């Protein structure tokens, strides 16, 4: 979660902070929608097939070189 981009980062031990974040989302459905879209786009990019294959290839090559 990127604070203010695709969600809110709050201290889970601070009920007031959690309450404020939830209220902000309930009072602004557009904000919740934007957070959802931004989070979905981030995950689609970071875990795309192309990026996953590149990362796997890099790890396999590194593991083979470590022998």
PDB file of N, CA, C and O in Angstrom:
ATOM      1  N   UNK A   1       0.846  -1.184   0.000  1.00  0.00           N
ATOM      2  CA  UNK A   1       0.000   0.000   0.000  1.00  0.00           C
ATOM      3  C   UNK A   1       0.881   1.233   0.000  1.00  0.00           C
ATOM      4  O   UNK A   1       1.813   1.338   0.798  1.00  0.00           O
ATOM      5  N   UNK A   2       0.595   2.118  -0.906  1.00  0.00           N
ATOM      6  CA  UNK A   2       1.296   3.399  -0.976  1.00  0.00           C
ATOM      7  C   UNK A   2       0.351   4.448  -0.395  1.00  0.00           C
ATOM      8  O   UNK A   2      -0.706   4.729  -0.965  1.00  0.00           O
ATOM      9  N   UNK A   3       0.739   4.989   0.736  1.00  0.00           N
ATOM     10  CA  UNK A   3      -0.125   5.911   1.471  1.00  0.00           C
ATOM     11  C   UNK A   3      -0.581   7.068   0.592  1.00  0.00           C
ATOM     12  O   UNK A   3       0.225   7.781  -0.003  1.00  0.00           O
ATOM     13  N   UNK A   4      -1.896   7.212   0.495  1.00  0.00           N
ATOM     14  CA  UNK A   4      -2.475   8.299  -0.275  1.00  0.00           C
ATOM     15  C   UNK A   4      -2.555   8.037  -1.769  1.00  0.00           C
ATOM     16  O   UNK A   4      -3.124   8.832  -2.500  1.00  0.00           O
ATOM     17  N   UNK A   5      -1.982   6.918  -2.218  1.00  0.00           N
ATOM     18  CA  UNK A   5      -2.011   6.574  -3.637  1.00  0.00           C
ATOM     19  C   UNK A   5      -3.022   5.461  -3.894  1.00  0.00           C
ATOM     20  O   UNK A   5      -3.881   5.580  -4.759  1.00  0.00           O
ATOM     21  N   UNK A   6      -2.903   4.380  -3.127  1.00  0.00           N
ATOM     22  CA  UNK A   6      -3.837   3.264  -3.295  1.00  0.00           C
ATOM     23  C   UNK A   6      -4.357   2.759  -1.955  1.00  0.00           C
ATOM     24  O   UNK A   6      -4.809   1.633  -1.833  1.00  0.00           O
ATOM     25  N   UNK A   7      -4.287   3.613  -0.972  1.00  0.00           N
ATOM     26  CA  UNK A   7      -4.800   3.270   0.353  1.00  0.00           C
ATOM     27  C   UNK A   7      -4.229   4.204   1.397  1.00  0.00           C
ATOM     28  O   UNK A   7      -3.546   5.182   1.078  1.00  0.00           O
ATOM     29  N   UNK A   8      -4.537   3.907   2.629  1.00  0.00           N
ATOM     30  CA  UNK A   8      -4.012   4.671   3.750  1.00  0.00           C
ATOM     31  C   UNK A   8      -3.171   3.749   4.618  1.00  0.00           C
ATOM     32  O   UNK A   8      -3.568   2.623   4.889  1.00  0.00           O
ATOM     33  N   UNK A   9      -2.023   4.231   5.028  1.00  0.00           N
ATOM     34  CA  UNK A   9      -1.220   3.512   6.004  1.00  0.00           C
ATOM     35  C   UNK A   9      -1.484   4.148   7.359  1.00  0.00           C
ATOM     36  O   UNK A   9      -1.251   5.349   7.529  1.00  0.00           O
ATOM     37  N   UNK A  10      -2.018   3.368   8.258  1.00  0.00           N
ATOM     38  CA  UNK A  10      -2.312   3.869   9.601  1.00  0.00           C
ATOM     39  C   UNK A  10      -1.786   2.873  10.629  1.00  0.00           C
ATOM     40  O   UNK A  10      -1.631   1.690  10.340  1.00  0.00           O
ATOM     41  N   UNK A  11      -1.522   3.374  11.790  1.00  0.00           N
ATOM     42  CA  UNK A  11      -1.072   2.518  12.889  1.00  0.00           C
ATOM     43  C   UNK A  11      -2.267   1.693  13.362  1.00  0.00           C
ATOM     44  O   UNK A  11      -3.249   2.252  13.846  1.00  0.00           O
ATOM     45  N   UNK A  12      -2.209   0.362  13.194  1.00  0.00           N
ATOM     46  CA  UNK A  12      -3.349  -0.464  13.597  1.00  0.00           C
ATOM     47  C   UNK A  12      -3.627  -0.422  15.098  1.00  0.00           C
ATOM     48  O   UNK A  12      -4.708  -0.801  15.533  1.00  0.00           O
ATOM     49  N   UNK A  13      -2.655   0.054  15.861  1.00  0.00           N
ATOM     50  CA  UNK A  13      -2.845   0.158  17.307  1.00  0.00           C
ATOM     51  C   UNK A  13      -3.461   1.495  17.702  1.00  0.00           C
ATOM     52  O   UNK A  13      -3.641   1.753  18.894  1.00  0.00           O
ATOM     53  N   UNK A  14      -3.765   2.321  16.706  1.00  0.00           N
ATOM     54  CA  UNK A  14      -4.350   3.636  16.961  1.00  0.00           C
ATOM     55  C   UNK A  14      -5.774   3.653  16.400  1.00  0.00           C
ATOM     56  O   UNK A  14      -5.982   3.969  15.224  1.00  0.00           O
ATOM     57  N   UNK A  15      -6.755   3.332  17.229  1.00  0.00           N
ATOM     58  CA  UNK A  15      -8.135   3.272  16.749  1.00  0.00           C
ATOM     59  C   UNK A  15      -8.613   4.565  16.095  1.00  0.00           C
ATOM     60  O   UNK A  15      -9.374   4.523  15.135  1.00  0.00           O
ATOM     61  N   UNK A  16      -8.131   5.696  16.573  1.00  0.00           N
ATOM     62  CA  UNK A  16      -8.570   6.975  16.007  1.00  0.00           C
ATOM     63  C   UNK A  16      -8.077   7.104  14.550  1.00  0.00           C
ATOM     64  O   UNK A  16      -8.819   7.563  13.685  1.00  0.00           O
ATOM     65  N   UNK A  17      -6.858   6.688  14.293  1.00  0.00           N
ATOM     66  CA  UNK A  17      -6.320   6.766  12.932  1.00  0.00           C
ATOM     67  C   UNK A  17      -7.079   5.831  11.988  1.00  0.00           C
ATOM     68  O   UNK A  17      -7.393   6.197  10.853  1.00  0.00           O
ATOM     69  N   UNK A  18      -7.385   4.634  12.459  1.00  0.00           N
ATOM     70  CA  UNK A  18      -8.155   3.678  11.654  1.00  0.00           C
ATOM     71  C   UNK A  18      -9.543   4.247  11.385  1.00  0.00           C
ATOM     72  O   UNK A  18     -10.035   4.224  10.250  1.00  0.00           O
ATOM     73  N   UNK A  19     -10.156   4.799  12.419  1.00  0.00           N
ATOM     74  CA  UNK A  19     -11.486   5.399  12.298  1.00  0.00           C
ATOM     75  C   UNK A  19     -11.493   6.524  11.265  1.00  0.00           C
ATOM     76  O   UNK A  19     -12.378   6.590  10.415  1.00  0.00           O
ATOM     77  N   UNK A  20     -10.490   7.382  11.309  1.00  0.00           N
ATOM     78  CA  UNK A  20     -10.412   8.504  10.372  1.00  0.00           C
ATOM     79  C   UNK A  20     -10.235   8.024   8.932  1.00  0.00           C
ATOM     80  O   UNK A  20     -10.840   8.573   8.011  1.00  0.00           O
ATOM     81  N   UNK A  21      -9.425   7.010   8.746  1.00  0.00           N
ATOM     82  CA  UNK A  21      -9.201   6.478   7.398  1.00  0.00           C
ATOM     83  C   UNK A  21     -10.477   5.851   6.840  1.00  0.00           C
ATOM     84  O   UNK A  21     -10.842   6.093   5.686  1.00  0.00           O
ATOM     85  N   UNK A  22     -11.164   5.085   7.659  1.00  0.00           N
ATOM     86  CA  UNK A  22     -12.409   4.453   7.218  1.00  0.00           C
ATOM     87  C   UNK A  22     -13.457   5.519   6.911  1.00  0.00           C
ATOM     88  O   UNK A  22     -14.141   5.453   5.880  1.00  0.00           O
ATOM     89  N   UNK A  23     -13.573   6.513   7.759  1.00  0.00           N
ATOM     90  CA  UNK A  23     -14.541   7.600   7.523  1.00  0.00           C
ATOM     91  C   UNK A  23     -14.239   8.329   6.221  1.00  0.00           C
ATOM     92  O   UNK A  23     -15.154   8.665   5.461  1.00  0.00           O
ATOM     93  N   UNK A  24     -12.954   8.583   5.959  1.00  0.00           N
ATOM     94  CA  UNK A  24     -12.580   9.274   4.719  1.00  0.00           C
ATOM     95  C   UNK A  24     -13.047   8.490   3.499  1.00  0.00           C
ATOM     96  O   UNK A  24     -13.551   9.070   2.530  1.00  0.00           O
ATOM     97  N   UNK A  25     -12.911   7.170   3.548  1.00  0.00           N
ATOM     98  CA  UNK A  25     -13.341   6.333   2.425  1.00  0.00           C
ATOM     99  C   UNK A  25     -14.866   6.278   2.312  1.00  0.00           C
ATOM    100  O   UNK A  25     -15.409   6.303   1.204  1.00  0.00           O
ATOM    101  N   UNK A  26     -15.535   6.220   3.441  1.00  0.00           N
ATOM    102  CA  UNK A  26     -17.002   6.181   3.422  1.00  0.00           C
ATOM    103  C   UNK A  26     -17.593   7.503   2.950  1.00  0.00           C
ATOM    104  O   UNK A  26     -18.617   7.530   2.261  1.00  0.00           O
ATOM    105  N   UNK A  27     -16.942   8.594   3.302  1.00  0.00           N
ATOM    106  CA  UNK A  27     -17.445   9.918   2.931  1.00  0.00           C
ATOM    107  C   UNK A  27     -17.096  10.292   1.492  1.00  0.00           C
ATOM    108  O   UNK A  27     -17.688  11.208   0.937  1.00  0.00           O
ATOM    109  N   UNK A  28     -16.136   9.611   0.905  1.00  0.00           N
ATOM    110  CA  UNK A  28     -15.708   9.921  -0.461  1.00  0.00           C
ATOM    111  C   UNK A  28     -15.573   8.639  -1.274  1.00  0.00           C
ATOM    112  O   UNK A  28     -14.472   8.102  -1.435  1.00  0.00           O
ATOM    113  N   UNK A  29     -16.703   8.148  -1.795  1.00  0.00           N
ATOM    114  CA  UNK A  29     -16.652   6.910  -2.585  1.00  0.00           C
ATOM    115  C   UNK A  29     -15.711   7.022  -3.790  1.00  0.00           C
ATOM    116  O   UNK A  29     -15.114   6.036  -4.208  1.00  0.00           O
ATOM    117  N   UNK A  30     -15.542   8.225  -4.314  1.00  0.00           N
ATOM    118  CA  UNK A  30     -14.620   8.420  -5.430  1.00  0.00           C
ATOM    119  C   UNK A  30     -13.186   8.129  -5.023  1.00  0.00           C
ATOM    120  O   UNK A  30     -12.395   7.595  -5.811  1.00  0.00           O
ATOM    121  N   UNK A  31     -12.831   8.481  -3.801  1.00  0.00           N
ATOM    122  CA  UNK A  31     -11.499   8.200  -3.278  1.00  0.00           C
ATOM    123  C   UNK A  31     -11.290   6.693  -3.179  1.00  0.00           C
ATOM    124  O   UNK A  31     -10.252   6.170  -3.589  1.00  0.00           O
ATOM    125  N   UNK A  32     -12.278   6.003  -2.655  1.00  0.00           N
ATOM    126  CA  UNK A  32     -12.189   4.545  -2.554  1.00  0.00           C
ATOM    127  C   UNK A  32     -12.035   3.923  -3.945  1.00  0.00           C
ATOM    128  O   UNK A  32     -11.225   3.007  -4.140  1.00  0.00           O
ATOM    129  N   UNK A  33     -12.764   4.453  -4.901  1.00  0.00           N
ATOM    130  CA  UNK A  33     -12.673   3.969  -6.286  1.00  0.00           C
ATOM    131  C   UNK A  33     -11.276   4.220  -6.853  1.00  0.00           C
ATOM    132  O   UNK A  33     -10.676   3.343  -7.483  1.00  0.00           O
ATOM    133  N   UNK A  34     -10.730   5.407  -6.634  1.00  0.00           N
ATOM    134  CA  UNK A  34      -9.390   5.729  -7.131  1.00  0.00           C
ATOM    135  C   UNK A  34      -8.335   4.839  -6.482  1.00  0.00           C
ATOM    136  O   UNK A  34      -7.418   4.358  -7.151  1.00  0.00           O
ATOM    137  N   UNK A  35      -8.465   4.635  -5.179  1.00  0.00           N
ATOM    138  CA  UNK A  35      -7.523   3.746  -4.491  1.00  0.00           C
ATOM    139  C   UNK A  35      -7.598   2.344  -5.086  1.00  0.00           C
ATOM    140  O   UNK A  35      -6.574   1.697  -5.313  1.00  0.00           O
ATOM    141  N   UNK A  36      -8.801   1.868  -5.310  1.00  0.00           N
ATOM    142  CA  UNK A  36      -8.977   0.527  -5.874  1.00  0.00           C
ATOM    143  C   UNK A  36      -8.359   0.398  -7.253  1.00  0.00           C
ATOM    144  O   UNK A  36      -7.655  -0.574  -7.550  1.00  0.00           O
ATOM    145  N   UNK A  37      -8.600   1.397  -8.088  1.00  0.00           N
ATOM    146  CA  UNK A  37      -8.034   1.369  -9.445  1.00  0.00           C
ATOM    147  C   UNK A  37      -6.507   1.440  -9.408  1.00  0.00           C
ATOM    148  O   UNK A  37      -5.820   0.731 -10.150  1.00  0.00           O
ATOM    149  N   UNK A  38      -5.976   2.302  -8.557  1.00  0.00           N
ATOM    150  CA  UNK A  38      -4.516   2.447  -8.461  1.00  0.00           C
ATOM    151  C   UNK A  38      -3.872   1.163  -7.950  1.00  0.00           C
ATOM    152  O   UNK A  38      -2.831   0.732  -8.459  1.00  0.00           O
ATOM    153  N   UNK A  39      -4.480   0.539  -6.962  1.00  0.00           N
ATOM    154  CA  UNK A  39      -3.947  -0.714  -6.430  1.00  0.00           C
ATOM    155  C   UNK A  39      -3.986  -1.825  -7.454  1.00  0.00           C
ATOM    156  O   UNK A  39      -3.025  -2.593  -7.605  1.00  0.00           O
ATOM    157  N   UNK A  40      -5.097  -1.904  -8.165  1.00  0.00           N
ATOM    158  CA  UNK A  40      -5.249  -2.933  -9.194  1.00  0.00           C
ATOM    159  C   UNK A  40      -4.211  -2.740 -10.298  1.00  0.00           C
ATOM    160  O   UNK A  40      -3.587  -3.701 -10.752  1.00  0.00           O
ATOM    161  N   UNK A  41      -3.989  -1.493 -10.719  1.00  0.00           N
ATOM    162  CA  UNK A  41      -3.007  -1.207 -11.767  1.00  0.00           C
ATOM    163  C   UNK A  41      -1.592  -1.555 -11.303  1.00  0.00           C
ATOM    164  O   UNK A  41      -0.799  -2.107 -12.073  1.00  0.00           O
ATOM    165  N   UNK A  42      -1.284  -1.245 -10.055  1.00  0.00           N
ATOM    166  CA  UNK A  42       0.039  -1.555  -9.513  1.00  0.00           C
ATOM    167  C   UNK A  42       0.290  -3.058  -9.509  1.00  0.00           C
ATOM    168  O   UNK A  42       1.349  -3.519  -9.937  1.00  0.00           O
ATOM    169  N   UNK A  43      -0.672  -3.824  -9.058  1.00  0.00           N
ATOM    170  CA  UNK A  43      -0.529  -5.287  -9.012  1.00  0.00           C
ATOM    171  C   UNK A  43      -0.429  -5.864 -10.419  1.00  0.00           C
ATOM    172  O   UNK A  43       0.395  -6.746 -10.682  1.00  0.00           O
ATOM    173  N   UNK A  44      -1.245  -5.356 -11.338  1.00  0.00           N
ATOM    174  CA  UNK A  44      -1.203  -5.854 -12.716  1.00  0.00           C
ATOM    175  C   UNK A  44       0.169  -5.614 -13.331  1.00  0.00           C
ATOM    176  O   UNK A  44       0.686  -6.468 -14.069  1.00  0.00           O
ATOM    177  N   UNK A  45       0.792  -4.480 -13.027  1.00  0.00           N
ATOM    178  CA  UNK A  45       2.119  -4.177 -13.554  1.00  0.00           C
ATOM    179  C   UNK A  45       3.194  -5.027 -12.883  1.00  0.00           C
ATOM    180  O   UNK A  45       4.001  -5.667 -13.543  1.00  0.00           O
ATOM    181  N   UNK A  46       3.207  -5.020 -11.551  1.00  0.00           N
ATOM    182  CA  UNK A  46       4.275  -5.723 -10.831  1.00  0.00           C
ATOM    183  C   UNK A  46       4.241  -7.224 -11.030  1.00  0.00           C
ATOM    184  O   UNK A  46       5.278  -7.880 -11.007  1.00  0.00           O
ATOM    185  N   UNK A  47       3.053  -7.788 -11.216  1.00  0.00           N
ATOM    186  CA  UNK A  47       2.937  -9.236 -11.326  1.00  0.00           C
ATOM    187  C   UNK A  47       2.454  -9.668 -12.709  1.00  0.00           C
ATOM    188  O   UNK A  47       1.846 -10.718 -12.858  1.00  0.00           O
ATOM    189  N   UNK A  48       2.781  -8.859 -13.723  1.00  0.00           N
ATOM    190  CA  UNK A  48       2.433  -9.242 -15.087  1.00  0.00           C
ATOM    191  C   UNK A  48       3.221 -10.506 -15.451  1.00  0.00           C
ATOM    192  O   UNK A  48       4.243 -10.822 -14.837  1.00  0.00           O
ATOM    193  N   UNK A  49       2.753 -11.196 -16.447  1.00  0.00           N
ATOM    194  CA  UNK A  49       3.439 -12.408 -16.888  1.00  0.00           C
ATOM    195  C   UNK A  49       4.874 -12.082 -17.282  1.00  0.00           C
ATOM    196  O   UNK A  49       5.817 -12.783 -16.898  1.00  0.00           O
ATOM    197  N   UNK A  50       5.060 -10.997 -18.034  1.00  0.00           N
ATOM    198  CA  UNK A  50       6.410 -10.622 -18.483  1.00  0.00           C
ATOM    199  C   UNK A  50       7.339 -10.356 -17.307  1.00  0.00           C
ATOM    200  O   UNK A  50       8.463 -10.872 -17.272  1.00  0.00           O
ATOM    201  N   UNK A  51       6.884  -9.581 -16.327  1.00  0.00           N
ATOM    202  CA  UNK A  51       7.735  -9.273 -15.175  1.00  0.00           C
ATOM    203  C   UNK A  51       8.005 -10.509 -14.325  1.00  0.00           C
ATOM    204  O   UNK A  51       9.112 -10.687 -13.811  1.00  0.00           O
ATOM    205  N   UNK A  52       7.025 -11.366 -14.190  1.00  0.00           N
ATOM    206  CA  UNK A  52       7.202 -12.591 -13.403  1.00  0.00           C
ATOM    207  C   UNK A  52       8.199 -13.527 -14.084  1.00  0.00           C
ATOM    208  O   UNK A  52       9.063 -14.106 -13.419  1.00  0.00           O
ATOM    209  N   UNK A  53       8.100 -13.651 -15.398  1.00  0.00           N
ATOM    210  CA  UNK A  53       9.044 -14.503 -16.122  1.00  0.00           C
ATOM    211  C   UNK A  53      10.465 -13.948 -16.033  1.00  0.00           C
ATOM    212  O   UNK A  53      11.427 -14.710 -15.846  1.00  0.00           O
ATOM    213  N   UNK A  54      10.619 -12.628 -16.157  1.00  0.00           N
ATOM    214  CA  UNK A  54      11.952 -12.022 -16.051  1.00  0.00           C
ATOM    215  C   UNK A  54      12.547 -12.271 -14.669  1.00  0.00           C
ATOM    216  O   UNK A  54      13.724 -12.616 -14.539  1.00  0.00           O
ATOM    217  N   UNK A  55      11.746 -12.090 -13.636  1.00  0.00           N
ATOM    218  CA  UNK A  55      12.240 -12.286 -12.269  1.00  0.00           C
ATOM    219  C   UNK A  55      12.605 -13.750 -12.036  1.00  0.00           C
ATOM    220  O   UNK A  55      13.631 -14.052 -11.407  1.00  0.00           O
ATOM    221  N   UNK A  56      11.796 -14.659 -12.543  1.00  0.00           N
ATOM    222  CA  UNK A  56      12.078 -16.089 -12.396  1.00  0.00           C
ATOM    223  C   UNK A  56      13.361 -16.455 -13.125  1.00  0.00           C
ATOM    224  O   UNK A  56      14.212 -17.173 -12.588  1.00  0.00           O
ATOM    225  N   UNK A  57      13.522 -15.947 -14.339  1.00  0.00           N
ATOM    226  CA  UNK A  57      14.738 -16.219 -15.108  1.00  0.00           C
ATOM    227  C   UNK A  57      15.974 -15.707 -14.359  1.00  0.00           C
ATOM    228  O   UNK A  57      16.985 -16.416 -14.261  1.00  0.00           O
ATOM    229  N   UNK A  58      15.885 -14.503 -13.823  1.00  0.00           N
ATOM    230  CA  UNK A  58      17.002 -13.920 -13.084  1.00  0.00           C
ATOM    231  C   UNK A  58      17.375 -14.782 -11.889  1.00  0.00           C
ATOM    232  O   UNK A  58      18.559 -15.052 -11.635  1.00  0.00           O
ATOM    233  N   UNK A  59      16.387 -15.247 -11.156  1.00  0.00           N
ATOM    234  CA  UNK A  59      16.637 -16.082  -9.981  1.00  0.00           C
ATOM    235  C   UNK A  59      17.231 -17.436 -10.371  1.00  0.00           C
ATOM    236  O   UNK A  59      18.137 -17.947  -9.708  1.00  0.00           O
ATOM    237  N   UNK A  60      16.719 -18.016 -11.442  1.00  0.00           N
ATOM    238  CA  UNK A  60      17.242 -19.313 -11.897  1.00  0.00           C
ATOM    239  C   UNK A  60      18.700 -19.194 -12.357  1.00  0.00           C
ATOM    240  O   UNK A  60      19.541 -20.048 -12.040  1.00  0.00           O
ATOM    241  N   UNK A  61      18.995 -18.141 -13.080  1.00  0.00           N
ATOM    242  CA  UNK A  61      20.381 -17.922 -13.549  1.00  0.00           C
ATOM    243  C   UNK A  61      21.304 -17.721 -12.342  1.00  0.00           C
ATOM    244  O   UNK A  61      22.408 -18.279 -12.286  1.00  0.00           O
ATOM    245  N   UNK A  62      20.855 -16.949 -11.377  1.00  0.00           N
ATOM    246  CA  UNK A  62      21.653 -16.715 -10.168  1.00  0.00           C
ATOM    247  C   UNK A  62      21.875 -18.017  -9.414  1.00  0.00           C
ATOM    248  O   UNK A  62      22.979 -18.294  -8.927  1.00  0.00           O
ATOM    249  N   UNK A  63      20.838 -18.835  -9.299  1.00  0.00           N
ATOM    250  CA  UNK A  63      20.957 -20.112  -8.589  1.00  0.00           C
ATOM    251  C   UNK A  63      21.916 -21.055  -9.313  1.00  0.00           C
ATOM    252  O   UNK A  63      22.697 -21.766  -8.668  1.00  0.00           O
ATOM    253  N   UNK A  64      21.871 -21.058 -10.619  1.00  0.00           N
ATOM    254  CA  UNK A  64      22.760 -21.927 -11.386  1.00  0.00           C
ATOM    255  C   UNK A  64      24.210 -21.463 -11.259  1.00  0.00           C
ATOM    256  O   UNK A  64      25.133 -22.289 -11.210  1.00  0.00           O
ATOM    257  N   UNK A  65      24.422 -20.172 -11.164  1.00  0.00           N
ATOM    258  CA  UNK A  65      25.757 -19.632 -11.013  1.00  0.00           C
ATOM    259  C   UNK A  65      26.339 -19.849  -9.634  1.00  0.00           C
ATOM    260  O   UNK A  65      27.555 -19.846  -9.439  1.00  0.00           O
ATOM    261  N   UNK A  66      25.490 -20.081  -8.661  1.00  0.00           N
ATOM    262  CA  UNK A  66      25.926 -20.273  -7.283  1.00  0.00           C
ATOM    263  C   UNK A  66      26.430 -21.684  -7.021  1.00  0.00           C
ATOM    264  O   UNK A  66      26.949 -21.975  -5.970  1.00  0.00           O
ATOM    265  N   UNK A  67      26.293 -22.566  -7.985  1.00  0.00           N
ATOM    266  CA  UNK A  67      26.715 -23.962  -7.806  1.00  0.00           C
ATOM    267  C   UNK A  67      28.198 -24.086  -7.750  1.00  0.00           C
ATOM    268  O   UNK A  67      28.998 -23.560  -8.347  1.00  0.00           O
TER     269      UNK A  67
END
